[in-house]
Short mmCIF file of N, CA and C in Angstrom, two decimals:
data_model
loop_
_atom_site.label_atom_id
_atom_site.label_comp_id
_atom_site.label_asym_id
_atom_site.label_seq_id
_atom_site.Cartn_x
_atom_site.Cartn_y
_atom_site.Cartn_z
N UNK A 1 0.84 -1.18 0.00
CA UNK A 1 0.00 0.00 0.00
C UNK A 1 0.89 1.25 0.00
N UNK A 2 0.57 2.21 -0.85
CA UNK A 2 1.35 3.43 -0.94
C UNK A 2 1.16 4.28 0.31
N UNK A 3 2.19 5.02 0.66
CA UNK A 3 2.10 5.92 1.82
C UNK A 3 1.09 7.01 1.54
N UNK A 4 0.23 7.28 2.52
CA UNK A 4 -0.74 8.37 2.40
C UNK A 4 0.01 9.69 2.57
N UNK A 5 -0.40 10.67 1.77
CA UNK A 5 0.27 11.98 1.84
C UNK A 5 -0.71 13.06 1.42
N UNK A 6 -0.81 14.10 2.23
CA UNK A 6 -1.58 15.31 1.90
C UNK A 6 -0.61 16.47 1.99
N UNK A 7 -0.69 17.39 1.05
CA UNK A 7 0.13 18.59 1.11
C UNK A 7 -0.77 19.81 1.14
N UNK A 8 -0.38 20.77 1.97
CA UNK A 8 -1.02 22.07 1.99
C UNK A 8 0.05 23.08 1.58
N UNK A 9 -0.27 24.34 1.68
CA UNK A 9 0.70 25.37 1.31
C UNK A 9 1.98 25.27 2.14
N UNK A 10 1.84 24.95 3.44
CA UNK A 10 3.00 24.96 4.33
C UNK A 10 3.30 23.64 5.01
N UNK A 11 2.47 22.63 4.77
CA UNK A 11 2.57 21.39 5.54
C UNK A 11 2.50 20.15 4.66
N UNK A 12 3.07 19.07 5.18
CA UNK A 12 2.88 17.74 4.62
C UNK A 12 2.31 16.88 5.74
N UNK A 13 1.25 16.16 5.43
CA UNK A 13 0.64 15.22 6.36
C UNK A 13 0.79 13.85 5.72
N UNK A 14 1.34 12.91 6.50
CA UNK A 14 1.64 11.61 5.90
C UNK A 14 1.54 10.50 6.94
N UNK A 15 1.57 9.26 6.42
CA UNK A 15 1.62 8.10 7.30
C UNK A 15 2.88 8.13 8.15
N UNK A 16 2.80 7.47 9.28
CA UNK A 16 3.91 7.39 10.22
C UNK A 16 4.93 6.37 9.78
N UNK A 17 6.18 6.64 10.15
CA UNK A 17 7.28 5.68 10.03
C UNK A 17 7.79 5.41 11.44
N UNK A 18 8.38 4.27 11.66
CA UNK A 18 8.83 3.92 13.01
C UNK A 18 9.74 4.98 13.60
N UNK A 19 10.58 5.58 12.78
CA UNK A 19 11.53 6.57 13.29
C UNK A 19 10.88 7.91 13.66
N UNK A 20 9.62 8.11 13.30
CA UNK A 20 8.93 9.37 13.64
C UNK A 20 8.54 9.46 15.11
N UNK A 21 8.26 8.33 15.71
CA UNK A 21 7.65 8.33 17.05
C UNK A 21 8.52 8.96 18.14
N UNK A 22 9.81 8.63 18.24
CA UNK A 22 10.61 9.28 19.30
C UNK A 22 10.61 10.80 19.20
N UNK A 23 10.76 11.33 17.99
CA UNK A 23 10.78 12.79 17.81
C UNK A 23 9.41 13.39 18.14
N UNK A 24 8.34 12.75 17.70
CA UNK A 24 7.00 13.23 18.01
C UNK A 24 6.81 13.35 19.53
N UNK A 25 7.15 12.30 20.26
CA UNK A 25 6.97 12.34 21.71
C UNK A 25 7.88 13.36 22.37
N UNK A 26 9.08 13.51 21.87
CA UNK A 26 10.01 14.50 22.42
C UNK A 26 9.40 15.90 22.32
N UNK A 27 8.75 16.17 21.22
CA UNK A 27 8.22 17.51 20.95
C UNK A 27 6.84 17.77 21.55
N UNK A 28 6.05 16.72 21.74
CA UNK A 28 4.65 16.94 22.15
C UNK A 28 4.31 16.42 23.54
N UNK A 29 5.15 15.62 24.13
CA UNK A 29 4.85 15.10 25.47
C UNK A 29 5.40 16.07 26.52
N UNK A 30 4.84 17.28 26.48
CA UNK A 30 5.25 18.35 27.39
C UNK A 30 4.05 18.74 28.25
N UNK A 31 4.30 19.34 29.39
CA UNK A 31 3.17 19.76 30.24
C UNK A 31 2.17 20.66 29.53
N UNK A 32 2.64 21.60 28.71
CA UNK A 32 1.71 22.50 28.03
C UNK A 32 0.88 21.77 26.98
N UNK A 33 1.52 20.95 26.15
CA UNK A 33 0.79 20.25 25.09
C UNK A 33 -0.19 19.25 25.69
N UNK A 34 0.23 18.55 26.72
CA UNK A 34 -0.59 17.47 27.29
C UNK A 34 -1.55 17.95 28.38
N UNK A 35 -1.58 19.25 28.62
CA UNK A 35 -2.41 19.82 29.69
C UNK A 35 -3.85 19.34 29.65
N UNK A 36 -4.45 19.34 28.47
CA UNK A 36 -5.87 18.97 28.34
C UNK A 36 -6.04 17.56 27.78
N UNK A 37 -4.95 16.81 27.69
CA UNK A 37 -4.99 15.48 27.07
C UNK A 37 -4.69 14.36 28.06
N UNK A 38 -4.90 14.63 29.33
CA UNK A 38 -4.72 13.59 30.34
C UNK A 38 -3.38 13.64 31.04
N UNK A 39 -2.56 14.64 30.75
CA UNK A 39 -1.26 14.76 31.39
C UNK A 39 -0.18 14.04 30.60
N UNK A 40 1.05 14.15 31.09
CA UNK A 40 2.18 13.54 30.40
C UNK A 40 1.97 12.04 30.20
N UNK A 41 2.36 11.56 29.03
CA UNK A 41 2.21 10.15 28.69
C UNK A 41 3.43 9.37 29.18
N UNK A 42 3.18 8.27 29.88
CA UNK A 42 4.28 7.38 30.26
C UNK A 42 4.53 6.41 29.11
N UNK A 43 5.49 5.51 29.27
CA UNK A 43 5.84 4.59 28.18
C UNK A 43 4.66 3.73 27.75
N UNK A 44 3.85 3.30 28.69
CA UNK A 44 2.67 2.48 28.36
C UNK A 44 1.67 3.28 27.54
N UNK A 45 1.43 4.52 27.92
CA UNK A 45 0.49 5.37 27.18
C UNK A 45 1.02 5.66 25.78
N UNK A 46 2.31 5.90 25.67
CA UNK A 46 2.91 6.15 24.35
C UNK A 46 2.74 4.94 23.44
N UNK A 47 3.04 3.77 23.96
CA UNK A 47 2.91 2.54 23.16
C UNK A 47 1.46 2.32 22.74
N UNK A 48 0.52 2.57 23.64
CA UNK A 48 -0.89 2.41 23.31
C UNK A 48 -1.33 3.39 22.24
N UNK A 49 -0.88 4.64 22.34
CA UNK A 49 -1.22 5.65 21.33
C UNK A 49 -0.66 5.25 19.97
N UNK A 50 0.57 4.78 19.95
CA UNK A 50 1.17 4.37 18.69
C UNK A 50 0.38 3.22 18.06
N UNK A 51 0.01 2.24 18.86
CA UNK A 51 -0.77 1.11 18.34
C UNK A 51 -2.11 1.57 17.78
N UNK A 52 -2.77 2.48 18.49
CA UNK A 52 -4.08 2.97 18.02
C UNK A 52 -3.93 3.74 16.71
N UNK A 53 -2.99 4.68 16.66
CA UNK A 53 -2.81 5.51 15.47
C UNK A 53 -2.46 4.64 14.25
N UNK A 54 -1.54 3.71 14.43
CA UNK A 54 -1.18 2.82 13.32
C UNK A 54 -2.33 1.89 12.96
N UNK A 55 -3.12 1.49 13.95
CA UNK A 55 -4.29 0.64 13.70
C UNK A 55 -5.36 1.35 12.91
N UNK A 56 -5.57 2.65 13.18
CA UNK A 56 -6.57 3.40 12.40
C UNK A 56 -6.19 3.40 10.93
N UNK A 57 -4.91 3.65 10.63
CA UNK A 57 -4.46 3.66 9.24
C UNK A 57 -4.66 2.29 8.60
N UNK A 58 -4.29 1.26 9.32
CA UNK A 58 -4.42 -0.11 8.79
C UNK A 58 -5.88 -0.48 8.56
N UNK A 59 -6.74 -0.17 9.51
CA UNK A 59 -8.13 -0.62 9.46
C UNK A 59 -9.04 0.27 8.62
N UNK A 60 -8.70 1.56 8.49
CA UNK A 60 -9.63 2.49 7.83
C UNK A 60 -9.02 3.29 6.69
N UNK A 61 -7.69 3.23 6.55
CA UNK A 61 -7.05 4.00 5.48
C UNK A 61 -6.80 5.45 5.83
N UNK A 62 -7.11 5.82 7.06
CA UNK A 62 -6.86 7.19 7.53
C UNK A 62 -6.53 7.13 9.02
N UNK A 63 -5.87 8.18 9.48
CA UNK A 63 -5.42 8.21 10.86
C UNK A 63 -5.11 9.65 11.25
N UNK A 64 -4.59 9.85 12.43
CA UNK A 64 -4.00 11.14 12.80
C UNK A 64 -2.59 11.11 12.22
N UNK A 65 -2.42 11.74 11.03
CA UNK A 65 -1.17 11.67 10.30
C UNK A 65 -0.09 12.54 10.94
N UNK A 66 1.15 12.18 10.73
CA UNK A 66 2.27 13.01 11.13
C UNK A 66 2.23 14.29 10.31
N UNK A 67 2.50 15.43 10.94
CA UNK A 67 2.53 16.71 10.24
C UNK A 67 3.95 17.25 10.27
N UNK A 68 4.46 17.55 9.07
CA UNK A 68 5.78 18.15 8.92
C UNK A 68 5.62 19.52 8.26
N UNK A 69 6.50 20.41 8.61
CA UNK A 69 6.47 21.77 8.06
C UNK A 69 7.31 21.83 6.78
N UNK A 70 6.82 22.58 5.81
CA UNK A 70 7.59 22.85 4.59
C UNK A 70 8.60 23.95 4.89
N UNK A 71 9.73 23.89 4.24
CA UNK A 71 10.71 24.97 4.32
C UNK A 71 10.33 26.05 3.32
N UNK A 72 10.96 27.19 3.40
CA UNK A 72 10.73 28.23 2.40
C UNK A 72 11.03 27.66 1.02
N UNK A 73 10.23 28.05 0.06
CA UNK A 73 10.41 27.54 -1.29
C UNK A 73 9.62 26.28 -1.57
N UNK A 74 8.84 25.80 -0.57
CA UNK A 74 7.97 24.66 -0.78
C UNK A 74 8.63 23.31 -0.65
N UNK A 75 9.89 23.27 -0.24
CA UNK A 75 10.57 21.99 -0.04
C UNK A 75 10.29 21.50 1.37
N UNK A 76 10.20 20.21 1.53
CA UNK A 76 9.93 19.63 2.83
C UNK A 76 11.13 19.83 3.75
N UNK A 77 10.88 20.45 4.90
CA UNK A 77 11.97 20.66 5.85
C UNK A 77 12.20 19.41 6.70
N UNK A 78 11.16 18.56 6.77
CA UNK A 78 11.26 17.37 7.60
C UNK A 78 11.06 17.65 9.08
N UNK A 79 10.73 18.89 9.42
CA UNK A 79 10.56 19.25 10.82
C UNK A 79 9.17 18.83 11.29
N UNK A 80 9.12 17.91 12.22
CA UNK A 80 7.87 17.40 12.78
C UNK A 80 7.25 18.49 13.66
N UNK A 81 5.98 18.79 13.41
CA UNK A 81 5.30 19.74 14.29
C UNK A 81 4.15 19.11 15.06
N UNK A 82 3.79 17.87 14.74
CA UNK A 82 2.73 17.20 15.49
C UNK A 82 1.96 16.24 14.63
N UNK A 83 0.65 16.12 14.95
CA UNK A 83 -0.21 15.30 14.11
C UNK A 83 -1.54 15.98 13.89
N UNK A 84 -2.22 15.56 12.84
CA UNK A 84 -3.58 16.00 12.53
C UNK A 84 -4.15 14.98 11.57
N UNK A 85 -5.44 14.77 11.64
CA UNK A 85 -6.04 13.85 10.70
C UNK A 85 -7.38 13.33 11.15
N UNK A 86 -7.67 12.13 10.68
CA UNK A 86 -8.98 11.52 10.85
C UNK A 86 -8.85 10.14 11.45
N UNK A 87 -9.76 9.82 12.33
CA UNK A 87 -9.88 8.46 12.82
C UNK A 87 -11.35 8.16 12.99
N UNK A 88 -11.66 6.93 13.32
CA UNK A 88 -13.02 6.57 13.69
C UNK A 88 -13.10 6.67 15.21
N UNK A 89 -14.08 7.41 15.68
CA UNK A 89 -14.23 7.62 17.13
C UNK A 89 -14.38 6.28 17.83
N UNK A 90 -13.62 6.10 18.90
CA UNK A 90 -13.61 4.81 19.58
C UNK A 90 -13.49 4.92 21.09
N UNK A 91 -13.66 6.11 21.64
CA UNK A 91 -13.51 6.29 23.08
C UNK A 91 -14.59 5.54 23.85
N UNK A 92 -14.23 5.11 25.05
CA UNK A 92 -15.17 4.43 25.93
C UNK A 92 -16.38 5.32 26.18
N UNK A 93 -17.57 4.76 26.08
CA UNK A 93 -18.83 5.48 26.30
C UNK A 93 -19.08 6.60 25.30
N UNK A 94 -18.39 6.59 24.18
CA UNK A 94 -18.54 7.65 23.19
C UNK A 94 -19.93 7.61 22.56
N UNK A 95 -20.50 8.78 22.36
CA UNK A 95 -21.78 8.90 21.68
C UNK A 95 -21.61 8.97 20.17
N UNK A 96 -20.36 9.05 19.73
CA UNK A 96 -20.08 9.15 18.29
C UNK A 96 -19.25 7.97 17.80
N UNK A 97 -19.28 6.88 18.52
CA UNK A 97 -18.46 5.72 18.18
C UNK A 97 -18.66 5.32 16.72
N UNK A 98 -17.54 5.10 16.03
CA UNK A 98 -17.57 4.69 14.63
C UNK A 98 -17.66 5.83 13.64
N UNK A 99 -17.94 7.03 14.12
CA UNK A 99 -18.04 8.20 13.24
C UNK A 99 -16.65 8.77 12.96
N UNK A 100 -16.54 9.55 11.89
CA UNK A 100 -15.29 10.23 11.59
C UNK A 100 -15.02 11.28 12.66
N UNK A 101 -13.78 11.30 13.12
CA UNK A 101 -13.34 12.28 14.10
C UNK A 101 -12.08 12.96 13.58
N UNK A 102 -12.05 14.28 13.57
CA UNK A 102 -10.86 15.02 13.22
C UNK A 102 -10.17 15.43 14.52
N UNK A 103 -8.85 15.39 14.52
CA UNK A 103 -8.11 15.77 15.72
C UNK A 103 -6.73 16.28 15.37
N UNK A 104 -6.12 16.98 16.32
CA UNK A 104 -4.81 17.57 16.11
C UNK A 104 -4.07 17.67 17.43
N UNK A 105 -2.76 17.68 17.33
CA UNK A 105 -1.87 17.92 18.46
C UNK A 105 -0.56 18.46 17.90
N UNK A 106 -0.24 19.70 18.25
CA UNK A 106 0.97 20.32 17.74
C UNK A 106 1.89 20.73 18.89
N UNK A 107 3.17 20.73 18.60
CA UNK A 107 4.15 21.17 19.60
C UNK A 107 3.95 22.65 19.90
N UNK A 108 4.42 23.08 21.05
CA UNK A 108 4.15 24.44 21.54
C UNK A 108 4.61 25.53 20.59
N UNK A 109 5.81 25.41 20.03
CA UNK A 109 6.30 26.51 19.18
C UNK A 109 5.60 26.56 17.82
N UNK A 110 4.70 25.62 17.56
CA UNK A 110 3.90 25.66 16.33
C UNK A 110 2.53 26.30 16.57
N UNK A 111 2.22 26.60 17.81
CA UNK A 111 0.93 27.21 18.13
C UNK A 111 0.90 28.66 17.63
N UNK A 112 -0.29 29.09 17.25
CA UNK A 112 -0.49 30.49 16.89
C UNK A 112 -0.04 30.88 15.49
N UNK A 113 0.30 29.91 14.65
CA UNK A 113 0.74 30.19 13.29
C UNK A 113 -0.26 29.71 12.25
N UNK A 114 -1.41 29.21 12.67
CA UNK A 114 -2.42 28.73 11.73
C UNK A 114 -2.18 27.32 11.20
N UNK A 115 -1.17 26.62 11.73
CA UNK A 115 -0.88 25.27 11.23
C UNK A 115 -2.01 24.29 11.54
N UNK A 116 -2.55 24.35 12.74
CA UNK A 116 -3.62 23.41 13.11
C UNK A 116 -4.83 23.61 12.20
N UNK A 117 -5.19 24.86 11.95
CA UNK A 117 -6.33 25.12 11.07
C UNK A 117 -6.05 24.63 9.65
N UNK A 118 -4.86 24.91 9.16
CA UNK A 118 -4.48 24.48 7.80
C UNK A 118 -4.55 22.96 7.67
N UNK A 119 -4.01 22.27 8.66
CA UNK A 119 -4.02 20.80 8.63
C UNK A 119 -5.43 20.26 8.81
N UNK A 120 -6.22 20.89 9.68
CA UNK A 120 -7.59 20.44 9.90
C UNK A 120 -8.45 20.63 8.66
N UNK A 121 -8.27 21.74 7.96
CA UNK A 121 -9.01 21.96 6.71
C UNK A 121 -8.67 20.86 5.70
N UNK A 122 -7.39 20.54 5.56
CA UNK A 122 -6.98 19.47 4.64
C UNK A 122 -7.59 18.14 5.07
N UNK A 123 -7.64 17.90 6.38
CA UNK A 123 -8.22 16.65 6.88
C UNK A 123 -9.72 16.59 6.60
N UNK A 124 -10.42 17.70 6.80
CA UNK A 124 -11.86 17.73 6.53
C UNK A 124 -12.13 17.59 5.03
N UNK A 125 -11.31 18.23 4.21
CA UNK A 125 -11.45 18.05 2.76
C UNK A 125 -11.30 16.57 2.39
N UNK A 126 -10.32 15.90 2.98
CA UNK A 126 -10.11 14.48 2.72
C UNK A 126 -11.28 13.65 3.24
N UNK A 127 -11.79 14.01 4.41
CA UNK A 127 -12.92 13.27 4.99
C UNK A 127 -14.12 13.27 4.05
N UNK A 128 -14.47 14.45 3.57
CA UNK A 128 -15.67 14.56 2.74
C UNK A 128 -15.41 14.20 1.28
N UNK A 129 -14.20 14.40 0.80
CA UNK A 129 -13.87 14.09 -0.58
C UNK A 129 -13.42 12.66 -0.76
N UNK A 130 -12.26 12.36 -0.26
CA UNK A 130 -11.64 11.05 -0.47
C UNK A 130 -12.31 9.92 0.30
N UNK A 131 -12.69 10.18 1.57
CA UNK A 131 -13.22 9.11 2.42
C UNK A 131 -14.74 9.11 2.52
N UNK A 132 -15.41 10.02 1.83
CA UNK A 132 -16.87 10.06 1.67
C UNK A 132 -17.63 10.10 2.99
N UNK A 133 -17.11 10.83 3.96
CA UNK A 133 -17.82 11.01 5.24
C UNK A 133 -19.09 11.83 5.01
N UNK A 134 -20.11 11.55 5.77
CA UNK A 134 -21.32 12.36 5.75
C UNK A 134 -21.28 13.43 6.84
N UNK A 135 -20.51 13.15 7.90
CA UNK A 135 -20.33 14.11 9.00
C UNK A 135 -18.98 13.81 9.64
N UNK A 136 -18.40 14.83 10.26
CA UNK A 136 -17.16 14.69 11.00
C UNK A 136 -17.33 15.38 12.34
N UNK A 137 -16.80 14.75 13.38
CA UNK A 137 -16.90 15.27 14.74
C UNK A 137 -15.51 15.57 15.28
N UNK A 138 -15.47 16.40 16.30
CA UNK A 138 -14.23 16.69 17.02
C UNK A 138 -14.58 16.75 18.50
N UNK A 139 -13.63 16.33 19.33
CA UNK A 139 -13.88 16.30 20.77
C UNK A 139 -12.78 17.04 21.53
N UNK A 140 -13.15 17.54 22.67
CA UNK A 140 -12.21 18.16 23.60
C UNK A 140 -12.89 18.25 24.95
N UNK A 141 -12.35 19.06 25.82
CA UNK A 141 -13.02 19.35 27.09
C UNK A 141 -13.30 20.85 27.13
N UNK A 142 -14.28 21.24 27.92
CA UNK A 142 -14.72 22.63 27.96
C UNK A 142 -13.57 23.59 28.26
N UNK A 143 -12.66 23.18 29.12
CA UNK A 143 -11.56 24.05 29.52
C UNK A 143 -10.57 24.32 28.39
N UNK A 144 -10.54 23.48 27.37
CA UNK A 144 -9.59 23.64 26.27
C UNK A 144 -10.16 24.58 25.22
N UNK A 145 -10.18 25.85 25.56
CA UNK A 145 -10.79 26.86 24.70
C UNK A 145 -10.09 26.99 23.35
N UNK A 146 -8.77 26.80 23.32
CA UNK A 146 -8.06 26.89 22.04
C UNK A 146 -8.55 25.82 21.07
N UNK A 147 -8.77 24.61 21.58
CA UNK A 147 -9.21 23.52 20.72
C UNK A 147 -10.63 23.74 20.21
N UNK A 148 -11.56 24.01 21.11
CA UNK A 148 -12.93 24.20 20.60
C UNK A 148 -13.07 25.51 19.85
N UNK A 149 -12.19 26.48 20.13
CA UNK A 149 -12.20 27.71 19.34
C UNK A 149 -11.86 27.42 17.88
N UNK A 150 -10.90 26.53 17.66
CA UNK A 150 -10.57 26.14 16.29
C UNK A 150 -11.74 25.39 15.66
N UNK A 151 -12.41 24.56 16.42
CA UNK A 151 -13.57 23.85 15.88
C UNK A 151 -14.61 24.85 15.37
N UNK A 152 -14.84 25.90 16.13
CA UNK A 152 -15.79 26.94 15.71
C UNK A 152 -15.29 27.63 14.44
N UNK A 153 -14.00 27.97 14.40
CA UNK A 153 -13.45 28.63 13.21
C UNK A 153 -13.51 27.75 11.97
N UNK A 154 -13.55 26.44 12.17
CA UNK A 154 -13.68 25.51 11.05
C UNK A 154 -15.13 25.38 10.58
N UNK A 155 -16.06 26.02 11.28
CA UNK A 155 -17.48 25.93 10.92
C UNK A 155 -18.21 24.82 11.64
N UNK A 156 -17.55 24.17 12.59
CA UNK A 156 -18.19 23.09 13.34
C UNK A 156 -19.14 23.69 14.37
N UNK A 157 -20.18 22.96 14.68
CA UNK A 157 -21.18 23.41 15.65
C UNK A 157 -21.14 22.55 16.89
N UNK A 158 -21.37 23.17 18.02
CA UNK A 158 -21.40 22.48 19.31
C UNK A 158 -22.58 21.52 19.31
N UNK A 159 -22.31 20.29 19.73
CA UNK A 159 -23.34 19.25 19.81
C UNK A 159 -23.44 18.77 21.26
N UNK A 160 -23.99 19.61 22.12
CA UNK A 160 -24.11 19.27 23.54
C UNK A 160 -24.91 17.99 23.75
N UNK A 161 -25.80 17.67 22.81
CA UNK A 161 -26.59 16.44 22.91
C UNK A 161 -25.72 15.19 22.78
N UNK A 162 -24.48 15.35 22.30
CA UNK A 162 -23.57 14.22 22.12
C UNK A 162 -22.43 14.19 23.15
N UNK A 163 -22.39 15.14 24.06
CA UNK A 163 -21.34 15.14 25.10
C UNK A 163 -21.38 13.83 25.88
N UNK A 164 -20.23 13.40 26.38
CA UNK A 164 -20.18 12.14 27.12
C UNK A 164 -19.03 12.16 28.12
N UNK A 165 -19.06 11.21 29.02
CA UNK A 165 -17.99 11.05 30.00
C UNK A 165 -17.09 9.92 29.51
N UNK A 166 -15.81 10.23 29.31
CA UNK A 166 -14.82 9.24 28.88
C UNK A 166 -14.19 8.64 30.13
N UNK A 167 -14.59 7.44 30.46
CA UNK A 167 -14.20 6.82 31.73
C UNK A 167 -12.73 6.42 31.80
N UNK A 168 -11.98 6.61 30.72
CA UNK A 168 -10.54 6.33 30.77
C UNK A 168 -9.79 7.39 31.55
N UNK A 169 -10.42 8.54 31.76
CA UNK A 169 -9.74 9.68 32.36
C UNK A 169 -10.45 10.16 33.62
N UNK A 170 -9.70 10.84 34.47
CA UNK A 170 -10.24 11.52 35.64
C UNK A 170 -10.67 12.92 35.23
N UNK A 171 -11.33 13.63 36.14
CA UNK A 171 -11.70 15.03 35.89
C UNK A 171 -10.43 15.87 35.82
N UNK A 172 -10.37 16.88 35.01
CA UNK A 172 -11.43 17.37 34.13
C UNK A 172 -11.42 16.70 32.76
N UNK A 173 -10.47 15.80 32.54
CA UNK A 173 -10.26 15.24 31.20
C UNK A 173 -11.36 14.28 30.75
N UNK A 174 -12.21 13.85 31.63
CA UNK A 174 -13.23 12.86 31.25
C UNK A 174 -14.49 13.48 30.66
N UNK A 175 -14.74 14.75 30.96
CA UNK A 175 -15.98 15.40 30.53
C UNK A 175 -15.83 15.92 29.10
N UNK A 176 -16.19 15.10 28.14
CA UNK A 176 -15.94 15.34 26.73
C UNK A 176 -17.07 16.13 26.09
N UNK A 177 -16.68 17.20 25.39
CA UNK A 177 -17.65 17.96 24.61
C UNK A 177 -17.42 17.66 23.14
N UNK A 178 -18.51 17.76 22.36
CA UNK A 178 -18.49 17.33 20.96
C UNK A 178 -18.91 18.47 20.05
N UNK A 179 -18.18 18.62 18.96
CA UNK A 179 -18.54 19.52 17.87
C UNK A 179 -18.68 18.67 16.61
N UNK A 180 -19.47 19.15 15.67
CA UNK A 180 -19.64 18.39 14.44
C UNK A 180 -19.91 19.28 13.25
N UNK A 181 -19.67 18.71 12.08
CA UNK A 181 -20.01 19.40 10.83
C UNK A 181 -20.44 18.34 9.82
N UNK A 182 -21.53 18.63 9.13
CA UNK A 182 -22.05 17.73 8.09
C UNK A 182 -21.45 18.10 6.74
N UNK A 183 -21.48 17.15 5.84
CA UNK A 183 -20.95 17.36 4.49
C UNK A 183 -21.53 18.63 3.86
N UNK A 184 -22.84 18.80 3.93
CA UNK A 184 -23.49 19.95 3.30
C UNK A 184 -23.00 21.26 3.90
N UNK A 185 -22.79 21.29 5.21
CA UNK A 185 -22.26 22.50 5.87
C UNK A 185 -20.85 22.79 5.37
N UNK A 186 -20.01 21.77 5.28
CA UNK A 186 -18.64 21.96 4.83
C UNK A 186 -18.60 22.46 3.39
N UNK A 187 -19.39 21.84 2.52
CA UNK A 187 -19.39 22.23 1.13
C UNK A 187 -19.95 23.63 0.95
N UNK A 188 -20.90 24.00 1.75
CA UNK A 188 -21.50 25.35 1.69
C UNK A 188 -20.50 26.42 2.12
N UNK A 189 -19.65 26.06 3.10
CA UNK A 189 -18.70 27.02 3.63
C UNK A 189 -17.46 27.22 2.79
N UNK A 190 -17.22 26.35 1.85
CA UNK A 190 -16.00 26.46 1.03
C UNK A 190 -16.07 27.60 0.05
#
């Protein structure tokens, strides 16, 4: 199977390689990045995340892809800035289980440059175009205003009727809020 690859003006999103994982964790397993994601990941959590992300790609053809920044001139710099992409929602007690979920996680020095929005737009385009999704959801917790703020800027709407408690986590990380966007909304907004 060919490696999946999406390119935007400034980013490349692609399938993971074994050598990507140590650098990804080095850059994103920080107190600031993991603040709303359950806290710092230990070795067991890292291994579980890697298995899940690689499993999504294997089972569905899409995943939370590795995101690399382009250098000036449009050449790939190879600099890992995080991940963004699509998976099938699978959290414990999820009200959106099996549905398309868009998600992102970027290192701290990549925040505030529009990279998450750029990558999320490419992911949503792929969801509705290539993977024929009828709707896509995103999850976070109420306290993570930056994350749900991006969901709003993407045209997603709050779906309080779909909020749930994720029993894998303690408070505040367990109280999951849901945003969603339907194909027609996405196509109308383009």
